[in-house]
Coordinates of C-alpha atoms and ligand atoms in Angstrom, one line a residue:
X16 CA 0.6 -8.9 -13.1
X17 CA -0.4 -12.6 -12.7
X18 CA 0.9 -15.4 -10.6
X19 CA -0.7 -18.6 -12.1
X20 CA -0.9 -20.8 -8.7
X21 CA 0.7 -23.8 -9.2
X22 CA 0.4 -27.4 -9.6
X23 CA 0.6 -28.4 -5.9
X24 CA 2.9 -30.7 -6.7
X25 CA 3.5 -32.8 -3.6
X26 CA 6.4 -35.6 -4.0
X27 CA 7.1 -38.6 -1.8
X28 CA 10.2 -38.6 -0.7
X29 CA 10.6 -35.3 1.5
X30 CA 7.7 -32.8 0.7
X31 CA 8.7 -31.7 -3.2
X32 CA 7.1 -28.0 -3.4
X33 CA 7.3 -26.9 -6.4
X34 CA 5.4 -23.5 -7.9
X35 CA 5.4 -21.4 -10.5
X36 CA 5.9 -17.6 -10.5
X37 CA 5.2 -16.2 -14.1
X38 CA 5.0 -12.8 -14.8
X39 CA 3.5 -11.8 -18.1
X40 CA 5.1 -8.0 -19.7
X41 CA 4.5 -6.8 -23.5
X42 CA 1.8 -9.2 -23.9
X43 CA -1.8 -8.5 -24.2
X44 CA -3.4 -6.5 -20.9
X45 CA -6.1 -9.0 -19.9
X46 CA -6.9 -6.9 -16.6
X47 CA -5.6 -4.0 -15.2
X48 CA -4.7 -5.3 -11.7
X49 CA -3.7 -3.1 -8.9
X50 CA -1.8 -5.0 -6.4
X51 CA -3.0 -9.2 -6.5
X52 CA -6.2 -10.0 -7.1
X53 CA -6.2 -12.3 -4.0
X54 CA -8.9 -11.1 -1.3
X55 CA -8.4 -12.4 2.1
X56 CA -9.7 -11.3 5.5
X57 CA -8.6 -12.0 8.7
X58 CA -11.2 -15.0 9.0
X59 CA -9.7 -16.2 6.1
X60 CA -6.3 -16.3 7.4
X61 CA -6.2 -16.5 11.0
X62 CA -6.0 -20.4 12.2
X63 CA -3.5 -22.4 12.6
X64 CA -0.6 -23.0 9.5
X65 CA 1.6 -25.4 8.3
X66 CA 5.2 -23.7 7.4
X67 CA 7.8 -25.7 5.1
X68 CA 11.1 -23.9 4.5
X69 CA 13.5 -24.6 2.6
X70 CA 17.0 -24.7 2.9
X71 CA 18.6 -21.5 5.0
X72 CA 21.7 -19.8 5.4
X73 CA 20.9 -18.0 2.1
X74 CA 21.3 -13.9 1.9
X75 CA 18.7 -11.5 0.2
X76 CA 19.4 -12.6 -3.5
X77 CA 17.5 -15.7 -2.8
X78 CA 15.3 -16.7 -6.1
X79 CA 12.3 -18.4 -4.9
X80 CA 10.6 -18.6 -7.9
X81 CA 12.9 -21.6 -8.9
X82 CA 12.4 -24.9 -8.0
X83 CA 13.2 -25.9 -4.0
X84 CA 12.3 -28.6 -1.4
X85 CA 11.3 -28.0 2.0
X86 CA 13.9 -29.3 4.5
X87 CA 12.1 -28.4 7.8
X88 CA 8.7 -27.3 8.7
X89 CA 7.0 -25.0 11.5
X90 CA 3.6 -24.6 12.8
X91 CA 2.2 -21.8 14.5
X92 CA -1.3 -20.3 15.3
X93 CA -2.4 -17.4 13.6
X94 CA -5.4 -15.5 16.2
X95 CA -7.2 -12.4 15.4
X96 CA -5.5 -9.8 15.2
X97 CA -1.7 -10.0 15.8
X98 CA -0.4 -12.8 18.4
X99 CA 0.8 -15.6 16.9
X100 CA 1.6 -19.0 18.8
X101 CA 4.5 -21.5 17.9
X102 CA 4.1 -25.2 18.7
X103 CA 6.2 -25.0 21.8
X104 CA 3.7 -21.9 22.8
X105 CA 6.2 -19.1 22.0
X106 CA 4.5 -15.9 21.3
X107 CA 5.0 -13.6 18.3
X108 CA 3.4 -11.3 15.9
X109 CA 1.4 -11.3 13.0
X110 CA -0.5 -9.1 10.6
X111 CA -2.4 -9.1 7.9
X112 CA -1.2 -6.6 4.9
X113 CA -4.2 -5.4 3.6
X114 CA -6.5 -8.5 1.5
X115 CA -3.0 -9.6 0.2
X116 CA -0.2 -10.9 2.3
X117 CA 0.8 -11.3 5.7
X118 CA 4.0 -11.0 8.1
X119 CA 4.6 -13.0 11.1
X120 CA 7.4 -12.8 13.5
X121 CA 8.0 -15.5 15.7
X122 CA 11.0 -16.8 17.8
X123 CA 13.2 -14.2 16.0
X124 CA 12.3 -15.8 12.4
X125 CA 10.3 -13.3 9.9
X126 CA 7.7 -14.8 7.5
X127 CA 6.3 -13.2 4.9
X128 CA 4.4 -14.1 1.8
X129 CA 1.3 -12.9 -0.7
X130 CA -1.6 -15.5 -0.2
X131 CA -1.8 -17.5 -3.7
X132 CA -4.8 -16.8 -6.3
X133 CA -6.5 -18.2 -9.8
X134 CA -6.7 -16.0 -12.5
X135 CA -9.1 -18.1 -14.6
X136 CA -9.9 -16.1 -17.2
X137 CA -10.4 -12.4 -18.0
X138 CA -13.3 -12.5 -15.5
X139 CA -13.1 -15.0 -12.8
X140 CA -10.5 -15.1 -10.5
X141 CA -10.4 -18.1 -7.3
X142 CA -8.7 -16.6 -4.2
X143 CA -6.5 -18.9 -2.2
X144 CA -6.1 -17.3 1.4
X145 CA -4.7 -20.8 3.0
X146 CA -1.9 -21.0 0.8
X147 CA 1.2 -19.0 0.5
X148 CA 5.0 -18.6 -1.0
X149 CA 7.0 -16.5 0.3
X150 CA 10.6 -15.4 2.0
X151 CA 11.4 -16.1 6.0
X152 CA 14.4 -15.1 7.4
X153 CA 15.9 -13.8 10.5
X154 CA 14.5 -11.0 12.6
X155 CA 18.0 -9.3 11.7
X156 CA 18.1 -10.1 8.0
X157 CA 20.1 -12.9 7.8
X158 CA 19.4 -16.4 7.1
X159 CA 16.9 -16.6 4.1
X160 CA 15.1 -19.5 2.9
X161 CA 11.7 -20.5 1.3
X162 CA 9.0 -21.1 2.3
X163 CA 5.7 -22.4 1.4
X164 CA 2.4 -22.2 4.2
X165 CA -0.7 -24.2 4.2
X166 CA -3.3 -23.3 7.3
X167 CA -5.1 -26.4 8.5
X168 CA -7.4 -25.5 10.4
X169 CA -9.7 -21.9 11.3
X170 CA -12.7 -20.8 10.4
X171 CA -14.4 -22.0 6.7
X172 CA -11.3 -24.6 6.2
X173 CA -12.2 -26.9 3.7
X174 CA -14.8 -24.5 2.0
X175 CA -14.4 -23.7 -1.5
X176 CA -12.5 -21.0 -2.4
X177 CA -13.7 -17.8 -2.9
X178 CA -14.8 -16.9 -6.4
X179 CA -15.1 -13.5 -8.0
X180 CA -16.0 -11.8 -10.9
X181 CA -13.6 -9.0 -11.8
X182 CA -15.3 -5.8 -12.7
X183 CA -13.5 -4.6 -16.1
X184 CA -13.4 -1.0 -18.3
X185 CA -12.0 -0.2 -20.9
X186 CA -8.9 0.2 -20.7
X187 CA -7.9 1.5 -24.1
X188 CA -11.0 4.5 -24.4
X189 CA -9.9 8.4 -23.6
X190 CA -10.8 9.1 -20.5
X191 CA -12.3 12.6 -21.7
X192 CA -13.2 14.9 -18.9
X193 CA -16.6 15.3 -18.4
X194 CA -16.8 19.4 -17.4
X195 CA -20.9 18.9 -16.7
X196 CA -19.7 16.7 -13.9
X197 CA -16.5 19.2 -12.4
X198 CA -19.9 21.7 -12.8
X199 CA -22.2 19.2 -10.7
X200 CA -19.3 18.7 -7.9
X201 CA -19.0 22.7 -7.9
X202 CA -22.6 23.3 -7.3
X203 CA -23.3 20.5 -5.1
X204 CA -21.4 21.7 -1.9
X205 CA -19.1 24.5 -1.3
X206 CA -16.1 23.1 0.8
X207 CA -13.9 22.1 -2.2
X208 CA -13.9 23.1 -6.0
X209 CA -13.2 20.8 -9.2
X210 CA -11.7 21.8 -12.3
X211 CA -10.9 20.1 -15.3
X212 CA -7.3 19.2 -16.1
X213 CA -6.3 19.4 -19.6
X214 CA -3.5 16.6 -19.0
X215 CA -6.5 14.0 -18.8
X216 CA -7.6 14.6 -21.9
X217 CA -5.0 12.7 -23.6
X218 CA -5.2 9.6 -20.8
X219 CA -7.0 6.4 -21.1
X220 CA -9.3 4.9 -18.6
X221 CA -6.5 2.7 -17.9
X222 CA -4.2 5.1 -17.7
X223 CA -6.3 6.8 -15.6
X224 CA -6.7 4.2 -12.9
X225 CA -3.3 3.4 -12.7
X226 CA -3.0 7.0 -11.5
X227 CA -5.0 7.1 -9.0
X228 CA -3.7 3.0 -7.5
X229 CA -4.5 0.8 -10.0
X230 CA -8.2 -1.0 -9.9
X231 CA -9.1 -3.0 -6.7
X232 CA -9.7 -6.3 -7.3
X233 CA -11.7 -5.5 -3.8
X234 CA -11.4 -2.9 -1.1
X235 CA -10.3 -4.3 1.9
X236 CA -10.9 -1.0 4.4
X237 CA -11.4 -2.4 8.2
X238 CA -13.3 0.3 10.2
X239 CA -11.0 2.9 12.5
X240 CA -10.5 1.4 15.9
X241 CA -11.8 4.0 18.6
X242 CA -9.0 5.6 20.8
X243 CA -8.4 4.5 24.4
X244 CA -8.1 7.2 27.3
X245 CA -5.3 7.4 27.2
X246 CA -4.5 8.2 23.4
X247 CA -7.4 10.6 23.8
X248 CA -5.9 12.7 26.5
X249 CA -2.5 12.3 24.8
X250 CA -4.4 13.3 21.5
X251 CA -6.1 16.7 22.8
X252 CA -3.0 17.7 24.3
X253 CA -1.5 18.5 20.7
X254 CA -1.6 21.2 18.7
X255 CA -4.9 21.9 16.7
X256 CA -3.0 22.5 13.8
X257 CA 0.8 21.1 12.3
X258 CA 2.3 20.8 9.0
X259 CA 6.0 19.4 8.4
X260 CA 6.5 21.9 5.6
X261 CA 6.4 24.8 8.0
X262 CA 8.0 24.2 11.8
X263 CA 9.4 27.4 12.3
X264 CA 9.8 28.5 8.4
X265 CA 11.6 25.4 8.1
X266 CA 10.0 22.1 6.3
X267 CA 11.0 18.8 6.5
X268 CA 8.8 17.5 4.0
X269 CA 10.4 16.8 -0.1
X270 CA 9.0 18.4 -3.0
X271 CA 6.0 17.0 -4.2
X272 CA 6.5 14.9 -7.8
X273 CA 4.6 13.5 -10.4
X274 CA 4.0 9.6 -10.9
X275 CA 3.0 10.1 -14.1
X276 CA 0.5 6.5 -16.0
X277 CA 2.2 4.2 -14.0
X278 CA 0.5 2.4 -10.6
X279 CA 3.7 3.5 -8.6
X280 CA 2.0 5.8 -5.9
X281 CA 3.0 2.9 -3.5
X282 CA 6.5 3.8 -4.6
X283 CA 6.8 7.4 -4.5
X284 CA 4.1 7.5 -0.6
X285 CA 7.0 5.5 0.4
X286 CA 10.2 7.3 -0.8
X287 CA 8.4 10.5 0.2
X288 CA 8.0 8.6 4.2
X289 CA 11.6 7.6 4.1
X290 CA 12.7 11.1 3.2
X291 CA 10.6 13.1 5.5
X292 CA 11.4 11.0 8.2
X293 CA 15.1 10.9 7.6
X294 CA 14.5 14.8 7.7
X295 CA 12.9 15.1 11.2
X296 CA 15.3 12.0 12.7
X297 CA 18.1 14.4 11.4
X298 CA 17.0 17.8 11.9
X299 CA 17.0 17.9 8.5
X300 CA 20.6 16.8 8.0
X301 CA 20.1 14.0 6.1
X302 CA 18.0 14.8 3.0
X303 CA 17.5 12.7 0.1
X304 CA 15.7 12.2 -3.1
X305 CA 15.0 8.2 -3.5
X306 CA 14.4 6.2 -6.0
X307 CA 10.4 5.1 -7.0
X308 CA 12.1 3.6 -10.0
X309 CA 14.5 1.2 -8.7
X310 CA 11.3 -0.5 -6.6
X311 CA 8.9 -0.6 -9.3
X312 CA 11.9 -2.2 -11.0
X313 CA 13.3 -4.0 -8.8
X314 CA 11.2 -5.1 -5.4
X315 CA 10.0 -8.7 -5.1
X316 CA 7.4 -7.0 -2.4
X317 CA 5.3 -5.1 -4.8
X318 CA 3.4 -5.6 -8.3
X319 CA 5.5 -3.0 -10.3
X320 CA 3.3 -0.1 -11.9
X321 CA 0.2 -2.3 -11.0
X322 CA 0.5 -1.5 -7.0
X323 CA 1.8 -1.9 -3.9
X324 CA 2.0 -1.1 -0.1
X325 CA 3.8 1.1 1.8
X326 CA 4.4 -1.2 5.0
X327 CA 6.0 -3.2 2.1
X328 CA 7.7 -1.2 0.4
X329 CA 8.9 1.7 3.0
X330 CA 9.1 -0.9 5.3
X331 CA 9.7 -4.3 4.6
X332 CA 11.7 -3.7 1.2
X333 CA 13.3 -0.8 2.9
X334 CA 14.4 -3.0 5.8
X335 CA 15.4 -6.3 3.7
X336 CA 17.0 -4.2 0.7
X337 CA 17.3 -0.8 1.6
X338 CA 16.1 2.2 -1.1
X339 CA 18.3 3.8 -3.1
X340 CA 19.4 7.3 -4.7
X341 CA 17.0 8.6 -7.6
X342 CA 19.9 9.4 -9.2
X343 CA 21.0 5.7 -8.7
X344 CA 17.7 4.5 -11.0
X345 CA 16.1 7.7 -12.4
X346 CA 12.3 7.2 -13.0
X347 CA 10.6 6.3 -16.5
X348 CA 7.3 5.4 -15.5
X349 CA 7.7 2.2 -17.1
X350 CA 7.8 -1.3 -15.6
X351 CA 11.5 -1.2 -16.9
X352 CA 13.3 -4.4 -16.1
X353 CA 15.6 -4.7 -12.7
X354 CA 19.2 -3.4 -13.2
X355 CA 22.2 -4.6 -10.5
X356 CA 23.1 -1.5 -9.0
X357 CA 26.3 -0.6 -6.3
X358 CA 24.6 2.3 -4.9
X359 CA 24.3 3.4 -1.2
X360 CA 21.1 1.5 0.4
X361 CA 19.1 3.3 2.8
X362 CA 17.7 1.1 5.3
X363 CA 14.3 0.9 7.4
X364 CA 15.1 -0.4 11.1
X365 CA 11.7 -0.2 11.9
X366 CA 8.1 -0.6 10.5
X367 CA 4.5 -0.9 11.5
X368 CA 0.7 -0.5 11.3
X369 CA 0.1 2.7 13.6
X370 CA -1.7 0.8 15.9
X371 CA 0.6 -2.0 15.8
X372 CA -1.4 -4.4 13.1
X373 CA -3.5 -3.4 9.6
X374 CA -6.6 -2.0 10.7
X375 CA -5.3 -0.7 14.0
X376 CA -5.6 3.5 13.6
X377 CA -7.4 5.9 13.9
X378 CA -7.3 9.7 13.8
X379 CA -5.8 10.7 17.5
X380 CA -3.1 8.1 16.7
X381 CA -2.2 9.5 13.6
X382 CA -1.9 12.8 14.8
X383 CA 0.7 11.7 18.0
X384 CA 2.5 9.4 15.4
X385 CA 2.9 12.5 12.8
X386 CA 3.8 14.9 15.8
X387 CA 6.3 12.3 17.2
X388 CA 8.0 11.0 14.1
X389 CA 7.4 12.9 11.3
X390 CA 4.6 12.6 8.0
X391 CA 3.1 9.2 8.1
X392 CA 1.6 7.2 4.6
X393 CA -2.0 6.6 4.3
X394 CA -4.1 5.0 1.5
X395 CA -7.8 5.7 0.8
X396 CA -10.5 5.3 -1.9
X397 CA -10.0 7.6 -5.1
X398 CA -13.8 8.0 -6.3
X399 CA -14.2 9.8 -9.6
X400 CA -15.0 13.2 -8.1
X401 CA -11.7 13.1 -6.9
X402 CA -9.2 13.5 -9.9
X403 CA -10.4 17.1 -10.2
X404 CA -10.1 18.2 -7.0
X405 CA -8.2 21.7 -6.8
X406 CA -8.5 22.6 -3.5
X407 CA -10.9 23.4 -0.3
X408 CA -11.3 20.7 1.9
X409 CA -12.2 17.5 0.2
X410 CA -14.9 14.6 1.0
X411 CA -16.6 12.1 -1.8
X412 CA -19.6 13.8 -3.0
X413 CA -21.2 10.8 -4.0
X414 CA -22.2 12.4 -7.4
X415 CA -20.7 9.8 -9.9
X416 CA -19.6 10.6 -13.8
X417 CA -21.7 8.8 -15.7
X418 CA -19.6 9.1 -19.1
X419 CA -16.7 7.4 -17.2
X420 CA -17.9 4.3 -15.4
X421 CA -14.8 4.8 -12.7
X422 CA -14.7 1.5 -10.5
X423 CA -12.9 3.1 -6.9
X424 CA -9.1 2.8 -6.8
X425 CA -6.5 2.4 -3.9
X426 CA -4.4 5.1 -3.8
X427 CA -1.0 5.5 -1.4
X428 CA -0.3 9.2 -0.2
X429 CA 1.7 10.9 2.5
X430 CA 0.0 13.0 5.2
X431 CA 2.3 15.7 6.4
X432 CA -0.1 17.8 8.8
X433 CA -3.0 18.6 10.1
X434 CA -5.2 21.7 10.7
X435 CA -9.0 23.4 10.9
X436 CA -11.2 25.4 8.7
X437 CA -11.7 29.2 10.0
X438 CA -11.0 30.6 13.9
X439 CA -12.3 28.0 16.0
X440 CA -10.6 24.3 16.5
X441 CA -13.8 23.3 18.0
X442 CA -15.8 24.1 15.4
X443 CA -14.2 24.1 12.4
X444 CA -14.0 21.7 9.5
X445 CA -11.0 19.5 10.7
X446 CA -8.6 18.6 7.8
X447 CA -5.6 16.3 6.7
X448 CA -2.7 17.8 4.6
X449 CA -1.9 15.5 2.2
X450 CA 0.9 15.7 -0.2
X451 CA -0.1 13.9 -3.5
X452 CA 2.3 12.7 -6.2
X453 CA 0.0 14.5 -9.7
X454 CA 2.6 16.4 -10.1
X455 CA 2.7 20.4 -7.8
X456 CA -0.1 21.7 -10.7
X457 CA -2.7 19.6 -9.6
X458 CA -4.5 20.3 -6.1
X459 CA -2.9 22.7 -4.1
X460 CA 0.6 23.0 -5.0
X461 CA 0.5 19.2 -5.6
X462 CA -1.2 19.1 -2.2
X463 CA -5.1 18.8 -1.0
X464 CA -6.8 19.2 2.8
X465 CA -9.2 16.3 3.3
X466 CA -11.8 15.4 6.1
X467 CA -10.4 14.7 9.1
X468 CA -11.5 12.7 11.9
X469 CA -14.6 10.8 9.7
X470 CA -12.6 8.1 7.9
X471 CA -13.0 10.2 4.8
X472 CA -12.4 7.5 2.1
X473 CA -11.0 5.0 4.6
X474 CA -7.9 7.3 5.3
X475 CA -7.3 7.0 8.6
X476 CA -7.9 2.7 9.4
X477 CA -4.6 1.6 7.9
X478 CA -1.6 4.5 8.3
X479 CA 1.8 3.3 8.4
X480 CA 5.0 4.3 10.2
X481 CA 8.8 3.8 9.6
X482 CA 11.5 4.5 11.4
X483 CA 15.0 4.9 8.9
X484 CA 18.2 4.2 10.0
X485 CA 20.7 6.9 9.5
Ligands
LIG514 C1 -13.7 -10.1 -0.4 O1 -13.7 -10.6 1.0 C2 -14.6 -9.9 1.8 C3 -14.4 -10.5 3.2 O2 -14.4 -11.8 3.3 C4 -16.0 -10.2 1.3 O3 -16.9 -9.5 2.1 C5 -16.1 -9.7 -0.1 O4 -17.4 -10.0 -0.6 C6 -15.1 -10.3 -1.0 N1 -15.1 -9.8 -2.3 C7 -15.5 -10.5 -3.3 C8 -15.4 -9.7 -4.6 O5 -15.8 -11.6 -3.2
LIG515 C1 -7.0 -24.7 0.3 O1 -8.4 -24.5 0.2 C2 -9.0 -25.1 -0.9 C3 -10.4 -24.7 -0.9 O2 -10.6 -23.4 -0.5 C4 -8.8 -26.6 -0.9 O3 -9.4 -27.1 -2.1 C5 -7.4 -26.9 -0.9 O4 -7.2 -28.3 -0.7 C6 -6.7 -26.2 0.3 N1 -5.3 -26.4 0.2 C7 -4.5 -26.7 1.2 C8 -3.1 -26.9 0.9 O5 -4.9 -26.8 2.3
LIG516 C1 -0.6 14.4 -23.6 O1 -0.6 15.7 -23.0 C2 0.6 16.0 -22.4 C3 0.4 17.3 -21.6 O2 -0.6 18.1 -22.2 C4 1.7 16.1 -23.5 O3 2.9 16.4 -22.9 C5 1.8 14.8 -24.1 O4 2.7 14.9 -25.2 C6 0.4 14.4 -24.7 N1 0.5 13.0 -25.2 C7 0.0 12.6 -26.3 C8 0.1 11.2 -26.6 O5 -0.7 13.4 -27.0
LIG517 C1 17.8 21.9 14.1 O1 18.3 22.7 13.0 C2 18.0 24.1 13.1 C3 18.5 24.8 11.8 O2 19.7 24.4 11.4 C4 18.7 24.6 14.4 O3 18.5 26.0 14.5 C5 18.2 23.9 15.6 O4 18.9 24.3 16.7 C6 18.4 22.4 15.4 N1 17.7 21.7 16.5 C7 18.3 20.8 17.2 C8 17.4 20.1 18.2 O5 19.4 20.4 17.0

């Protein structure tokens, strides 16, 4: 998916901002894109920002892709990592949401907008992480408008922007499963075996990155933050081992299900959060089966079956739109166009970082955020070795396939435990329980353990917690 940035088009009378959004289906795929292709950090972004909204009072079914003039403007400071200032020195919030977007809250007004990028051809792409479009509206959802931000000052403002070269494959070649390399990953270390899946053999590369989360323009992992005192106390005080699926003989965790070729894992990590949680707010009295379809169809907050997040999408779609019923928008994989539907919406009342703000966590607040609330949503790095994982306890081997050049994706899942390997807590490998969406023949029953505790893959820097409302 591409948004050509527009013409900056600014008008004399009141500020004229115009933009364009176009969205390209059917026609030829010039990249496969997971997610934009923007890449900002928070140097990029933190500073202070010009806001210019335009007109309120406006519900949910606001259409800011058309035309619109700003009728009022705000200016806040952005500061590393999370407070943000308003001109009269109000303090709110801020994040950053992931290399993408943002969210501020301030003065009971919500902003949020992706930051605005160049595709300029198939290979070079400019990144424009002092401009964005986007929606603000009330804390409590109403009011919508608008609005376009410019920051004017921080750190590198005026510098060019930041140019890249996209790293392609091919997208149309088989994949083909290389079984010398499951063989390599098999005798290189014994805590996990690889096998090869006879459903690749039929995928494409691109198929095949879409999977796993869609290429990465560029990883954007921040390091773990280390634990205070008191999170560590609160930390060892918890079991050594949980899993949802199993409190008592009773789980609270949804079947596991199969995204199939399209980038949608953002989808289906955040139904899977929404349901599990509704499940442990309830005591499992409330137990649905959403709809991955009607997001990847439908929400304005994600880049269809080229990626997503889940703090946008469990969260901040679930909060602004509410999810709906599978049943409501059954899944077809495809980036089927949006359909009005009546259904029941599920709402999010809450949503955050754990941590409070992207690039917060860590492991011990993980654990006392999956023990407190239910199975939280992580994404980490899918290396090649990956796809044919079929159980043990996984961590990149570094080994590399070198019939398929594999560039690392960005891959959404839902963590829904966490144990040990063998009789001893202290000294046995520590492990994630991860429920993947490949389907329940792939991994363990659609599951697999993972590292826990070394930022395997980047898993544990940028979990994210919702609360649903009932
Ligand atoms: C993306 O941004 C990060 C942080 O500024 C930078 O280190 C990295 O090189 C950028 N990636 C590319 C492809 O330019
Ligand atoms: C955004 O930054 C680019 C350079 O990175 C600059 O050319 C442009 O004028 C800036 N735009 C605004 C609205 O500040
Ligand atoms: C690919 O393989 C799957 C499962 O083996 C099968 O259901 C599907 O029809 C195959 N598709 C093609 C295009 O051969
Ligand atoms: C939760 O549900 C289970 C099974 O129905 C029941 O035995 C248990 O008492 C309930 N717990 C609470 C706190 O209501």
């Amino acid at each position: 998916m591409f948004r050509f940035v527009p013409g900056r088009l600014l008008v004399i009378i009141c500020v004229i901002i115009v933009w364009a959004q176009c969205v390209l289906y059917g026609g030829p795929a010039l990249l496969v894109a997971a997610d934009t292709p923007a890449n900002c950090s928070f140097d990029a972004v933190s500073g202070k920002w010009m806001f210019y909204i335009g007109p309120g009072g406006q519900s949910n079914k606001i259409d800011c892709s058309k035309p619109w003039h700003a009728v009022s403007q705000w200016s806040a400071m952005l500061h590393f990592p999370d407070v943000a200032v308003d001109k009269n020195g109000m303090t709110g919030f801020w994040t950053l949401i992931y290399n993408q977007a943002f969210e501020a809250v301030i003065h009971g007004r919500k902003f949020f907008g992706f930051f605005e990028y160049e595709v300029i051809d198939r290979k070079h792409v400019l990144s424009f992480c002092n401009i964005t479009t986007g929606w603000v509206h009330n804390s409590d959802g109403r009011n919508w408008a608008c609005f376009k931000g410019e920051r004017v000052t921080g750190p590198g403002v005026g510098d060019p922007p930041q140019s890249y070269t996209v790293e392609e494959i091919d997208e149309e070649r088989l994949y083909k499963p290389n079984d010398e390399f499951v063989e390599k990953i098999n005798k290189h270390q014994p805590s996990w075996t690889a096998k090869h899946y006879s459903r690749y053999d039929n995928m494409t590369m691109g198929d095949m990155q879409r999977r796993a989360g869609g290429k990465k323009w560029k990883n954007a992992y921040p390091p773990p933050t280390i634990p205070d005192k008191i999170t560590q106390i609160e930390s060892a005080s918890l079991p050594d081992q949980f899993d949802w699926r199993d409190v008592g003989g009773v789980t609270f965790v949804p079947d596991v299900r199969d995204q199939g070729i399209c980038g949608s894992c953002y989808a289906f990590a955040s139904t899977a959060l929404q349901e599990s949680r509704y499940r442990v707010l309830t005591n499992n009295s409330i137990r649905l089966v959403l709809s991955p379809q009607e997001i990847v169809s439908c929400s304005e907050y994600a880049q269809k079956c080229d990626g997503g997040f889940p703090y946008l999408i469990a969260g901040k779609y679930g909060q602004d739109f509410g999810l709906v019923d599978d049943s409501c928008f059954p899944y077809t994989e495809y980036n089927e166009p949006c359909r009005p539907v009546t259904c029941r919406r599920f709402r999010t009342s809450d949503y955050h970082y754990i941590g409070g703000f992207y690039g917060a966590c860590n492991e011990d607040l993980m654990k006392i955020e999956l023990l407190r609330n239910g199975p939280v949503a992580v994404s980490f790095e899918v290396y090649d070795d990956f796809l044919f994982y079929t159980g043990g306890i996984y961590h990149h081997t570094q080994l590399t396939d070198r019939f398929n050049p594999w560039k690392t994706t960005n891959h959404v899942v839902l963590v829904v435990g966490y144990g040990y390997a063998g009789d001893d807590p202290d000294t046995g490998e520590k492990f994630w329980i991860v429920q993947n969406t490949w389907g329940d023949a792939w991994g363990e029953q659609g599951y697999f353990r993972i590292r826990r505790g070394t930022n395997e893959v980047n898993i544990e820097s940028m979990a994210v917690a919702t609360l649903p409302r009932p």
